[in-house]
mmCIF file of C-alpha atoms in Angstrom:
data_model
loop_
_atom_site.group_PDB
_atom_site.id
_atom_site.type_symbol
_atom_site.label_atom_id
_atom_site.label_comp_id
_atom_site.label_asym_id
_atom_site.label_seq_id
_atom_site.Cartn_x
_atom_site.Cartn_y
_atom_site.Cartn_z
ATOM 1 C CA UNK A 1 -49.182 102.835 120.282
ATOM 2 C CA UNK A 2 -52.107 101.386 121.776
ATOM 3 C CA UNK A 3 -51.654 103.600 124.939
ATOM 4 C CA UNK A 4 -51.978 106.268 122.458
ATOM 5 C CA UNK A 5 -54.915 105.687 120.753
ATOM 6 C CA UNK A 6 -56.952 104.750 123.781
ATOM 7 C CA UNK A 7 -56.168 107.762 125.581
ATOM 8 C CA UNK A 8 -56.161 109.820 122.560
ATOM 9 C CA UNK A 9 -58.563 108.747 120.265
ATOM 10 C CA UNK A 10 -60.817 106.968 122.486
ATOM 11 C CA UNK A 11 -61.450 104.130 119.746
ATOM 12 C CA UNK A 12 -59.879 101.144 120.941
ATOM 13 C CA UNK A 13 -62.982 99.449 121.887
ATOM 14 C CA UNK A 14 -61.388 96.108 122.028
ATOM 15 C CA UNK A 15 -58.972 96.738 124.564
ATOM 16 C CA UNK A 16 -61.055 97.218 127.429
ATOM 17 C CA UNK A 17 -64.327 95.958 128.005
ATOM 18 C CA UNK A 18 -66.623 97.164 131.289
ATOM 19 C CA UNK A 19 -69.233 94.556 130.981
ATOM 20 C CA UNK A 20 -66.090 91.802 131.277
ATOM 21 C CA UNK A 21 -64.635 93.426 133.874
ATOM 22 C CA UNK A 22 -67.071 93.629 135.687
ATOM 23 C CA UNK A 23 -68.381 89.900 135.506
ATOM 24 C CA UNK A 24 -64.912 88.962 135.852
ATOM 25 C CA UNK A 25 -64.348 90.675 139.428
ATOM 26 C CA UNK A 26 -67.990 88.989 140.676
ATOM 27 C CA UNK A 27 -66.359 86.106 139.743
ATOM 28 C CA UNK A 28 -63.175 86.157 141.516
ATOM 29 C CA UNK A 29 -65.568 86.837 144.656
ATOM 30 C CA UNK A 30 -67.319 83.435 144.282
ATOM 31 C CA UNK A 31 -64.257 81.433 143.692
ATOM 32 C CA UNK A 32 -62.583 83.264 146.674
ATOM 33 C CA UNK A 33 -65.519 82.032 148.882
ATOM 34 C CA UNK A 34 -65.368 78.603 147.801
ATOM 35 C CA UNK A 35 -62.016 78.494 148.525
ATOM 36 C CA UNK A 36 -62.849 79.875 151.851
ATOM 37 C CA UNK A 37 -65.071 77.183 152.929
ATOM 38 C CA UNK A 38 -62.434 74.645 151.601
ATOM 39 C CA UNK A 39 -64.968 72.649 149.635
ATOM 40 C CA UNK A 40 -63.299 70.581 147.180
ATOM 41 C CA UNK A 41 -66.057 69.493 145.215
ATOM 42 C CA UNK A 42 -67.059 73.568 145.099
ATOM 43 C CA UNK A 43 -64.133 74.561 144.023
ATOM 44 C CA UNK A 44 -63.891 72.238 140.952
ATOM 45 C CA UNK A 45 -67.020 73.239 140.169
ATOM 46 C CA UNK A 46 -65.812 77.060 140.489
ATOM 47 C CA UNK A 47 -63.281 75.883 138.086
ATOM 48 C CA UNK A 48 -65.674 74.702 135.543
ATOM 49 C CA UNK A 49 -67.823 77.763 135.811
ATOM 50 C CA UNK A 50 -65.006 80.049 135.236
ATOM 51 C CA UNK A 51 -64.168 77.834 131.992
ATOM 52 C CA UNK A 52 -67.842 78.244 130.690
ATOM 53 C CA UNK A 53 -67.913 81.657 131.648
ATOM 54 C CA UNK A 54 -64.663 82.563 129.671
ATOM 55 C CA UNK A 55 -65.900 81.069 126.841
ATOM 56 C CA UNK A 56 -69.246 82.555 127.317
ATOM 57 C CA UNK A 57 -67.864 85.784 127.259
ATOM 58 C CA UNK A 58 -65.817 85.101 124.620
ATOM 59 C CA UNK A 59 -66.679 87.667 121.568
ATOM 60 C CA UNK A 60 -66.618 87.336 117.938
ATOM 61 C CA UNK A 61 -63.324 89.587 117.162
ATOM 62 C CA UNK A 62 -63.898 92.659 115.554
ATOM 63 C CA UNK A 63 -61.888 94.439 113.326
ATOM 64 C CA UNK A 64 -59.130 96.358 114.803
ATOM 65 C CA UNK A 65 -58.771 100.086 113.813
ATOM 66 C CA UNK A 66 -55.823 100.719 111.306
ATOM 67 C CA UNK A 67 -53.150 103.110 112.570
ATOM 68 C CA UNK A 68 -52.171 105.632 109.963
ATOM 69 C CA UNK A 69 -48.861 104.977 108.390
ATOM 70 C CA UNK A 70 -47.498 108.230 108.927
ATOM 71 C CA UNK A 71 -48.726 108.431 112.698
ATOM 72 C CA UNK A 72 -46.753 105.308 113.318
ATOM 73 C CA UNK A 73 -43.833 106.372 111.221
ATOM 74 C CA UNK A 74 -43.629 109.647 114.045
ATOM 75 C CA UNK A 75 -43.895 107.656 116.548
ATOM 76 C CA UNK A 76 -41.118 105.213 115.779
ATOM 77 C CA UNK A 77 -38.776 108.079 114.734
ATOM 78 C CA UNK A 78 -39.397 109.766 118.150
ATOM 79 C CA UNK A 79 -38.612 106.506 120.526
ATOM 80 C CA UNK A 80 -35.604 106.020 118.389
ATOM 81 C CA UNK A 81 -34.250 109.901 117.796
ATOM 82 C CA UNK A 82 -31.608 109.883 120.072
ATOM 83 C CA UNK A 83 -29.958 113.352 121.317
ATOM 84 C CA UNK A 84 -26.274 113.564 120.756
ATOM 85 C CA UNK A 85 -25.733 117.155 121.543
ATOM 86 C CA UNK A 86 -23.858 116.766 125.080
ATOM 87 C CA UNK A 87 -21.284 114.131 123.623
ATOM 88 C CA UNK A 88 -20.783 116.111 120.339
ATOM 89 C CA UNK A 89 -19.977 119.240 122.844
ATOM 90 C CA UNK A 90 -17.509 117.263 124.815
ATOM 91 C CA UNK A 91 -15.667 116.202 121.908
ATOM 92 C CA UNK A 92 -15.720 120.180 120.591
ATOM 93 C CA UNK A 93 -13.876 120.779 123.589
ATOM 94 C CA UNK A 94 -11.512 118.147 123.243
ATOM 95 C CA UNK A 95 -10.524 119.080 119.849
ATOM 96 C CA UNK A 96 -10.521 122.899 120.765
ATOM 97 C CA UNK A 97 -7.843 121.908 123.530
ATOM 98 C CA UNK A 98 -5.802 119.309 121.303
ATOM 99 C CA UNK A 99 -5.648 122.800 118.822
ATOM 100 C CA UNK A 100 -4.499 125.380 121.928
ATOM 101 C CA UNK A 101 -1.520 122.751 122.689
ATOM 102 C CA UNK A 102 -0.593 122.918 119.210
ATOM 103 C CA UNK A 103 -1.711 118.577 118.730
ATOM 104 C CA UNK A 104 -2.332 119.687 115.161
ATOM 105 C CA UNK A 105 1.197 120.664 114.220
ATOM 106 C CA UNK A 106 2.599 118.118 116.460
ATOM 107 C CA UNK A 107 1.207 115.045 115.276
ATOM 108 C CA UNK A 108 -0.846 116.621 112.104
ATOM 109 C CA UNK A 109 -1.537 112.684 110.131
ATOM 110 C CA UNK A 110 -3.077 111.307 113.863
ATOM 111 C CA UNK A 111 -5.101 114.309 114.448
ATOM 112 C CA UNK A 112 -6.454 114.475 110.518
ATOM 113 C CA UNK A 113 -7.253 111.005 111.212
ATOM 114 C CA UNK A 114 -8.833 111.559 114.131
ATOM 115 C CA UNK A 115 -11.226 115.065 112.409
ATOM 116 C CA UNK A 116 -12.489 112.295 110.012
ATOM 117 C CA UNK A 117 -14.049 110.059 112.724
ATOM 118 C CA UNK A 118 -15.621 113.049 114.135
ATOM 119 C CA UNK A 119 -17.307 113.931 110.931
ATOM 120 C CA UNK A 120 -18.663 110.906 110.124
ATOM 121 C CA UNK A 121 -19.984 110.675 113.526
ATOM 122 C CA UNK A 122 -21.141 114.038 113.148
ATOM 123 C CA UNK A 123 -23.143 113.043 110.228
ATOM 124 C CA UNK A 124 -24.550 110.191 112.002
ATOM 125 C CA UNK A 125 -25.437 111.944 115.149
ATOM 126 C CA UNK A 126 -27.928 114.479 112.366
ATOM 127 C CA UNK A 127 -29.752 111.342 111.883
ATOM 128 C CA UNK A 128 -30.921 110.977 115.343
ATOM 129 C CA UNK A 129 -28.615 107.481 115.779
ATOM 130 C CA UNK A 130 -26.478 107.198 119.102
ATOM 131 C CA UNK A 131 -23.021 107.413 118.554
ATOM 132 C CA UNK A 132 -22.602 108.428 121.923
ATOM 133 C CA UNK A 133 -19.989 105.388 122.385
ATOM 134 C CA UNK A 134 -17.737 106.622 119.203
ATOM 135 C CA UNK A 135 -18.137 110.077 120.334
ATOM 136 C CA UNK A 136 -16.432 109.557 123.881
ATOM 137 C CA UNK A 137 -13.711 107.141 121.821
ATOM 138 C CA UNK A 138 -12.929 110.409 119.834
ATOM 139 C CA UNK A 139 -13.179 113.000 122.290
ATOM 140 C CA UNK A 140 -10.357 110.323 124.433
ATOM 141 C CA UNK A 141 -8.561 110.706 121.133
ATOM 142 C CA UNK A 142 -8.367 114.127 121.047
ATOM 143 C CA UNK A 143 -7.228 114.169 124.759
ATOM 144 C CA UNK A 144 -4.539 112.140 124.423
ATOM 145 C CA UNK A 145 -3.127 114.517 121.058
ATOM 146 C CA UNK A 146 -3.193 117.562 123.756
ATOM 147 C CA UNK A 147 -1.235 115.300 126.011
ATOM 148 C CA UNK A 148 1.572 114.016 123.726
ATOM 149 C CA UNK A 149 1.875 117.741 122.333
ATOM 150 C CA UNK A 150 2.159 119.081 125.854
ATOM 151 C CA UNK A 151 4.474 116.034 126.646
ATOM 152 C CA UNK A 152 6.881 116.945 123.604
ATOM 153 C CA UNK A 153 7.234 120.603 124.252
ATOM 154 C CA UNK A 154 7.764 119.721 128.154
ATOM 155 C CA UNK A 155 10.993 117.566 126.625
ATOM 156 C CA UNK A 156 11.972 120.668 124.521
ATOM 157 C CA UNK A 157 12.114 122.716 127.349
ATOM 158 C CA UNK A 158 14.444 119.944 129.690
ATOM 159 C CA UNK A 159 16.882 119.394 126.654
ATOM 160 C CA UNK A 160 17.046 122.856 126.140
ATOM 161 C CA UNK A 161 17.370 124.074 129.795
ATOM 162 C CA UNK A 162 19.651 120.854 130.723
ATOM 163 C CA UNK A 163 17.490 119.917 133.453
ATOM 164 C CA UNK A 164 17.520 115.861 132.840
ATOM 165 C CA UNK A 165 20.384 115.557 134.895
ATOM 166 C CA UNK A 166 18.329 116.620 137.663
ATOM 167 C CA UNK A 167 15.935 113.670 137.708
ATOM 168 C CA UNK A 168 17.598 111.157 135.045
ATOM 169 C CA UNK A 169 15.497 108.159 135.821
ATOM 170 C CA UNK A 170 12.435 110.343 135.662
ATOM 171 C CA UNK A 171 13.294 111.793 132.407
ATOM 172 C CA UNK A 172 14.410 108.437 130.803
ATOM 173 C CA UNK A 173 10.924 106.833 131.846
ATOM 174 C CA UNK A 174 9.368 110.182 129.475
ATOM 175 C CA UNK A 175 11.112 109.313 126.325
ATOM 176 C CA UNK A 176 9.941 105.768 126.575
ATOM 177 C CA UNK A 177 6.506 106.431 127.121
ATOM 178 C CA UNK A 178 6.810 108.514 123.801
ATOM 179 C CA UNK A 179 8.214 106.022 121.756
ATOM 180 C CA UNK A 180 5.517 103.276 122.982
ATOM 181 C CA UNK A 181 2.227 106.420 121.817
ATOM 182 C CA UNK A 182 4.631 107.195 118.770
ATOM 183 C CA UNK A 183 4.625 102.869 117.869
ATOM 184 C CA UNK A 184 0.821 103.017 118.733
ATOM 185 C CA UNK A 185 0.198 105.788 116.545
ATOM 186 C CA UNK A 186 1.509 103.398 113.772
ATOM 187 C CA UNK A 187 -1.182 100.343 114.526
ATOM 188 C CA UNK A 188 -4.610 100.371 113.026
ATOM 189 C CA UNK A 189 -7.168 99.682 115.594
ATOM 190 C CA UNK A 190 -5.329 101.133 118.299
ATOM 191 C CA UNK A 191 -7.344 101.701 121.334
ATOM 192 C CA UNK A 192 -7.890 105.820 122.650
ATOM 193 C CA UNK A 193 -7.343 104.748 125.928
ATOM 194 C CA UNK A 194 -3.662 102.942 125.458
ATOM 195 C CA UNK A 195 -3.155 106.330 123.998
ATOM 196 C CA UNK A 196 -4.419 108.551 126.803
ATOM 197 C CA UNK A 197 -2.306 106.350 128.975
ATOM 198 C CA UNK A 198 0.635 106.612 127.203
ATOM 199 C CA UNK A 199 0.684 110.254 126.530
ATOM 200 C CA UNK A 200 -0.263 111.184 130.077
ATOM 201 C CA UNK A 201 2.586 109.372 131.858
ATOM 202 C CA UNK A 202 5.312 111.285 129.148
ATOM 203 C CA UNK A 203 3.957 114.365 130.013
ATOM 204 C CA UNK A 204 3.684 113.612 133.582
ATOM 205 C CA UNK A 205 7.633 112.027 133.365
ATOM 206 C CA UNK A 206 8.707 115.849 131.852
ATOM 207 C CA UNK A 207 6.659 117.875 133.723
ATOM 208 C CA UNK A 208 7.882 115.965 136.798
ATOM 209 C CA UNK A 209 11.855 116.988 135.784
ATOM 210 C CA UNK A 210 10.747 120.527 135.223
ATOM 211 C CA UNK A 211 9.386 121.161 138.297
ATOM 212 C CA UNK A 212 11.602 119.248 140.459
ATOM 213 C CA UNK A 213 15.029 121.458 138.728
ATOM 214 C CA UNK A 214 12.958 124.356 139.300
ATOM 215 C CA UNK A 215 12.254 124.105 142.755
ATOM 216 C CA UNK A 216 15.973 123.304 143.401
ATOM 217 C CA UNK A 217 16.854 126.374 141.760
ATOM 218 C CA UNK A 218 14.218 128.574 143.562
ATOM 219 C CA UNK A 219 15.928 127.088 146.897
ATOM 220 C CA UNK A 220 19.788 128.207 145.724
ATOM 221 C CA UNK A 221 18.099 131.334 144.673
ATOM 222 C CA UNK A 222 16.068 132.240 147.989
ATOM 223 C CA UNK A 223 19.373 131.531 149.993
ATOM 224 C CA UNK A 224 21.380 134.479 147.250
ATOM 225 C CA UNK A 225 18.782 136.605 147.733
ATOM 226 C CA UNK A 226 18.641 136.430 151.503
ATOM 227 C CA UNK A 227 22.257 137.101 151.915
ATOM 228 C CA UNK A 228 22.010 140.313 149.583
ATOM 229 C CA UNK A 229 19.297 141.350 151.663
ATOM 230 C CA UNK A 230 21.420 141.347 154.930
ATOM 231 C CA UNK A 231 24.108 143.191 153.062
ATOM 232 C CA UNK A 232 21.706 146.074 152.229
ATOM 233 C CA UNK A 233 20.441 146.542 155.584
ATOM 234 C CA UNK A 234 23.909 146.506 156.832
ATOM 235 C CA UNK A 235 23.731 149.867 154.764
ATOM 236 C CA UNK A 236 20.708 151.072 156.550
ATOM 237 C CA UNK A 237 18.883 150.797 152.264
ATOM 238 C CA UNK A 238 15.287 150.124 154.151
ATOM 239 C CA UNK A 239 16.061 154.179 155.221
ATOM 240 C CA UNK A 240 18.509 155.521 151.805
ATOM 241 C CA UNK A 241 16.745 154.410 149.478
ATOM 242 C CA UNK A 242 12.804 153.603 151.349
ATOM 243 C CA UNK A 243 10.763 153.103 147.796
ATOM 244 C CA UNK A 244 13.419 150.165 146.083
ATOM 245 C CA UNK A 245 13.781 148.332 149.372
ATOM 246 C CA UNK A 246 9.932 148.326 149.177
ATOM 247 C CA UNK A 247 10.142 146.431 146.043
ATOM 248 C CA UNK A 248 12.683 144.183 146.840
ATOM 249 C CA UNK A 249 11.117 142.880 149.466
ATOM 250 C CA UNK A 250 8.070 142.345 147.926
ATOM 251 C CA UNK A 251 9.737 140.391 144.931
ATOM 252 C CA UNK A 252 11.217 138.227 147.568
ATOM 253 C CA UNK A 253 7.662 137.640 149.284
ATOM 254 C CA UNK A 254 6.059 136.928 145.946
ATOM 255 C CA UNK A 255 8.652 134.286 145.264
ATOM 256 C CA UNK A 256 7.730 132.765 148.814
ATOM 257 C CA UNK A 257 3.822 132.918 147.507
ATOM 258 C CA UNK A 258 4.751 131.243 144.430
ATOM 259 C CA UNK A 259 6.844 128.371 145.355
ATOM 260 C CA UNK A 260 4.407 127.758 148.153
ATOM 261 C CA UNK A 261 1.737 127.893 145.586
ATOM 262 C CA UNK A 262 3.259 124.637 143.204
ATOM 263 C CA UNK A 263 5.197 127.472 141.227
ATOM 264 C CA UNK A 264 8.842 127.083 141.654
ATOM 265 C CA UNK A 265 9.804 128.382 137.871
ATOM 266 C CA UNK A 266 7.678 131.984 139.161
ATOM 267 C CA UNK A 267 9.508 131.854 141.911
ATOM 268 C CA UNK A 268 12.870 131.144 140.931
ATOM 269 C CA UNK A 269 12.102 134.683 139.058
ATOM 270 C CA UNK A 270 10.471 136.650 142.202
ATOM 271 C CA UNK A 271 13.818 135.222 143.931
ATOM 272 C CA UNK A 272 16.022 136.722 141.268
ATOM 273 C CA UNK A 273 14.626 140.103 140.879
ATOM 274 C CA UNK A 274 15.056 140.406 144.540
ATOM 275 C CA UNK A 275 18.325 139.161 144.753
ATOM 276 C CA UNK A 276 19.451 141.987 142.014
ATOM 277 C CA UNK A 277 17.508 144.863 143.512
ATOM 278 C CA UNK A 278 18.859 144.363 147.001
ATOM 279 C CA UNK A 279 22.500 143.649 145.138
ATOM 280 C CA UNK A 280 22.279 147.275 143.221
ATOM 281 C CA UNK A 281 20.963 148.768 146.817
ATOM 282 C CA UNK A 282 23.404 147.638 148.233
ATOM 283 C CA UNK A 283 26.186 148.804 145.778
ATOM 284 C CA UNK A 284 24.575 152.318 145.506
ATOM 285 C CA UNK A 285 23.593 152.930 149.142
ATOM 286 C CA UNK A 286 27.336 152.011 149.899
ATOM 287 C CA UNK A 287 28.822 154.717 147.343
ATOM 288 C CA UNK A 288 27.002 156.968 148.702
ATOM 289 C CA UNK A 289 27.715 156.462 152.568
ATOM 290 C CA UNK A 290 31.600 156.224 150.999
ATOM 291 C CA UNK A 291 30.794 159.681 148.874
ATOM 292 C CA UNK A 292 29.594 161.275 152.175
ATOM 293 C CA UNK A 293 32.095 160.105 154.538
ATOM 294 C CA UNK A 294 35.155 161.040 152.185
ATOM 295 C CA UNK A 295 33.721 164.274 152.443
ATOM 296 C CA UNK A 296 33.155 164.695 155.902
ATOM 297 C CA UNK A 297 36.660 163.745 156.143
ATOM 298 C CA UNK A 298 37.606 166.322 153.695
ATOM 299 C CA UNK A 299 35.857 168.861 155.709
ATOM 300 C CA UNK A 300 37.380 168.048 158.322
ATOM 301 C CA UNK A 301 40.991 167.988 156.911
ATOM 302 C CA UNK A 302 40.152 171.742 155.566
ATOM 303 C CA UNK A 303 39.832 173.017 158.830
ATOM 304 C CA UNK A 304 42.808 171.391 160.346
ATOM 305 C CA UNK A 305 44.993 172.706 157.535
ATOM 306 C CA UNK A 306 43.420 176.155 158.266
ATOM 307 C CA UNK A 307 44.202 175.856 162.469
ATOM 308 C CA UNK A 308 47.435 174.612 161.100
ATOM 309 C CA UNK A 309 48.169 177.481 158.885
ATOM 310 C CA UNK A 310 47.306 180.152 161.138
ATOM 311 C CA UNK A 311 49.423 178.596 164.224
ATOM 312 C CA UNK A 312 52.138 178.860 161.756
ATOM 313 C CA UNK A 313 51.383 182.851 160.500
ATOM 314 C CA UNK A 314 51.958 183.557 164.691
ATOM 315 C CA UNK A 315 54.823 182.121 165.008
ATOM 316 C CA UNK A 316 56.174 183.776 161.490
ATOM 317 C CA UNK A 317 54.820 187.457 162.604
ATOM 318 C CA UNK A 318 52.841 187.886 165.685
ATOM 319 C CA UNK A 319 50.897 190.584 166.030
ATOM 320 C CA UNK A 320 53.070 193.107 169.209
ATOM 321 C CA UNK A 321 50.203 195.932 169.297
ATOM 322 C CA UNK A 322 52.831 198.458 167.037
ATOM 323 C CA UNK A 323 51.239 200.848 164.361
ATOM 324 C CA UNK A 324 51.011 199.519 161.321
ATOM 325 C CA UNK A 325 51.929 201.841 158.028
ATOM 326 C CA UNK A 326 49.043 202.548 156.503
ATOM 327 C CA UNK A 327 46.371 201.995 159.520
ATOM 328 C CA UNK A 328 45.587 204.954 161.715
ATOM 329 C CA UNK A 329 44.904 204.780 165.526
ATOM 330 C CA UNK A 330 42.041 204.280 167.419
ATOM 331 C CA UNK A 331 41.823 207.741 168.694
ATOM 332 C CA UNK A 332 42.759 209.690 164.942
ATOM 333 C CA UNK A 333 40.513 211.886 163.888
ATOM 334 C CA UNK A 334 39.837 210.997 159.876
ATOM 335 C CA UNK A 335 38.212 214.000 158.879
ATOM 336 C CA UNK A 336 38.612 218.234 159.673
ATOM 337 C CA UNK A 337 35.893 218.993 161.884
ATOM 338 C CA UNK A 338 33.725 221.805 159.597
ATOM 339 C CA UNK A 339 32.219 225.160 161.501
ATOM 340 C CA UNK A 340 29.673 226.791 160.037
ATOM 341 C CA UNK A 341 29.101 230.672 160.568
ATOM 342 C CA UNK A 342 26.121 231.952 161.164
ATOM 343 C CA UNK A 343 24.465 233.595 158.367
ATOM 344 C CA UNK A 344 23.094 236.719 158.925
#
């Protein structure tokens, strides 16, 4: 405050003195050549100057300028207004994702609980107090409700595919870690970050079963789908059928991407739509090769049956070079050859 006033209103008269300062630094000069010349007896007497002089100098106080009240009041309120606006943010965000997991309808009395610390800190924070400390406790809070919801439906989906066989141990260490949050949730002054612990290793336990059956099942899958592939170029279906082998194959590559790519439930699906497209171009390609060859061979039994037959009319009734009733010789003439007289 006194910073304040001297540079601002120029009236702090006390503070700073030029005269003093000035007899003060000729001082220090004599003293520091006393000491110099390492005279004892000098330097005491240095000593006893300096004591006369400080007293000499020595002012009757004056009286010191009154600061307005409400000058002081600002300036307190602004080196104690603290800015809560980041924290507040994070804990927005926190909540926002808790909501998108569906934490509220999971666990709807812990997350309730957990709205009312934000609005009282909320309240708080308007004030200008730092409740940056309470803030991060809640926004922790909010993390681990987006955890434990994500953890529960992760169980859903393993009970409901039957995948804990896959990874038993795995999937046992889950359902523990959710009843220790679910026996927290019950204590009073339960800490955010038991919770966060808690909640991440359940949904890391399920998750963990998920993917693991999935990628087993992409593998099974790959090795189907490879085999049905073989059988349709056995058919020559890259040439039949040129746009649906396209697609296949491309189905099977994505599935590669996928699995490749930490996805083995995307791929299990790429790895399936491939297998059934190559299985169907097989299937049809194949009917039709059988549709085309059957006739080919019909064709060709038509004009055996046809050699046959007529092998058989010659032996029946060969042909000798007689007239035949009804047909007239080479050499006959058909019709009367007409003369015309000349008209005169």
């Amino acid at each position: 405050i006194g910073i304040y006033y001297f540079f601002h209103k120029r009236s702090f008269q006390t503070l700073l003195d030029f005269g003093k300062c000035c007899k003060i630094v000729a001082l220090i000069k004599v003293i520091r050549r006393i000491i110099l010349k390492k005279s004892v007896f000098s330097f005491l007497n240095a000593v006893l100057i300096s004591v006369f002089f400080f007293i000499s100098c020595a002012s009757a106080p004056k009286a010191e300028e009154q600061i307005p009240e409400e000058v002081l009041e600002d300036v307190i309120q602004e080196a104690t207004t603290v800015d809560n606006s980041s924290a507040l943010e994070q804990a927005d965000l926190a909540r926002q994702a808790a909501i998108d997991a569906k934490a509220d309808k999971v666990a709807p009395v812990q997350f309730a609980a957990t709205d009312e610390l934000l609005k009282t800190l909320q309240a708080q924070a308007e004030t200008g107090i730092d409740v940056s400390i309470g803030l991060k406790d809640v926004q922790t809070r909010y993390e681990a409700l987006e955890k434990y919801a994500k953890a529960m439906d992760a169980k859903s989906r393993v009970d409901e595919l039957g995948f804990a066989s896959y990874d038993q141990a795995t999937y046992d260490k889950g359902n523990q870690a959710i009843a220790d949050l679910q026996n927290l949730f019950s204590e009073t002054n339960i800490l955010s970050s038991a919770m966060l612990e808690k909640a991440n290793e359940a949904y890391s336990s399920f998750n963990s079963v998920l993917i693991g059956a999935f990628k087993k099942l992409a593998k099974e899958e790959r090795i189907g789908a490879f085999a049905a592939k073989k059988d349709a170029d056995s058919v020559k279906a890259a040439v039949a059928e040129k746009d649906s082998y396209g697609k296949a194959v491309e189905d099977f590559k994505k599935g590669d991407s996928n699995y490749a790519m930490q996805n083995p439930e995307a791929a299990l699906k790429n790895y399936q739509s491939a297998k059934g497209q190559f299985e169907v171009l097989f299937k049809t390609v194949s009917e039709k090769r059988e549709a085309a060859q059957k006739a080919m061979e019909a064709a060709k039994n038509a004009v055996l049956e046809t050699q046959n037959y007529a092998a058989t009319a010659d032996k029946e009734a060969p042909l000798t070079g007689e007239e035949v009733q009804g047909i007239e010789s080479e050499d006959a003439v058909l019709l009367e050859v007409e003369t015309f007289a000349d008209p005169k």
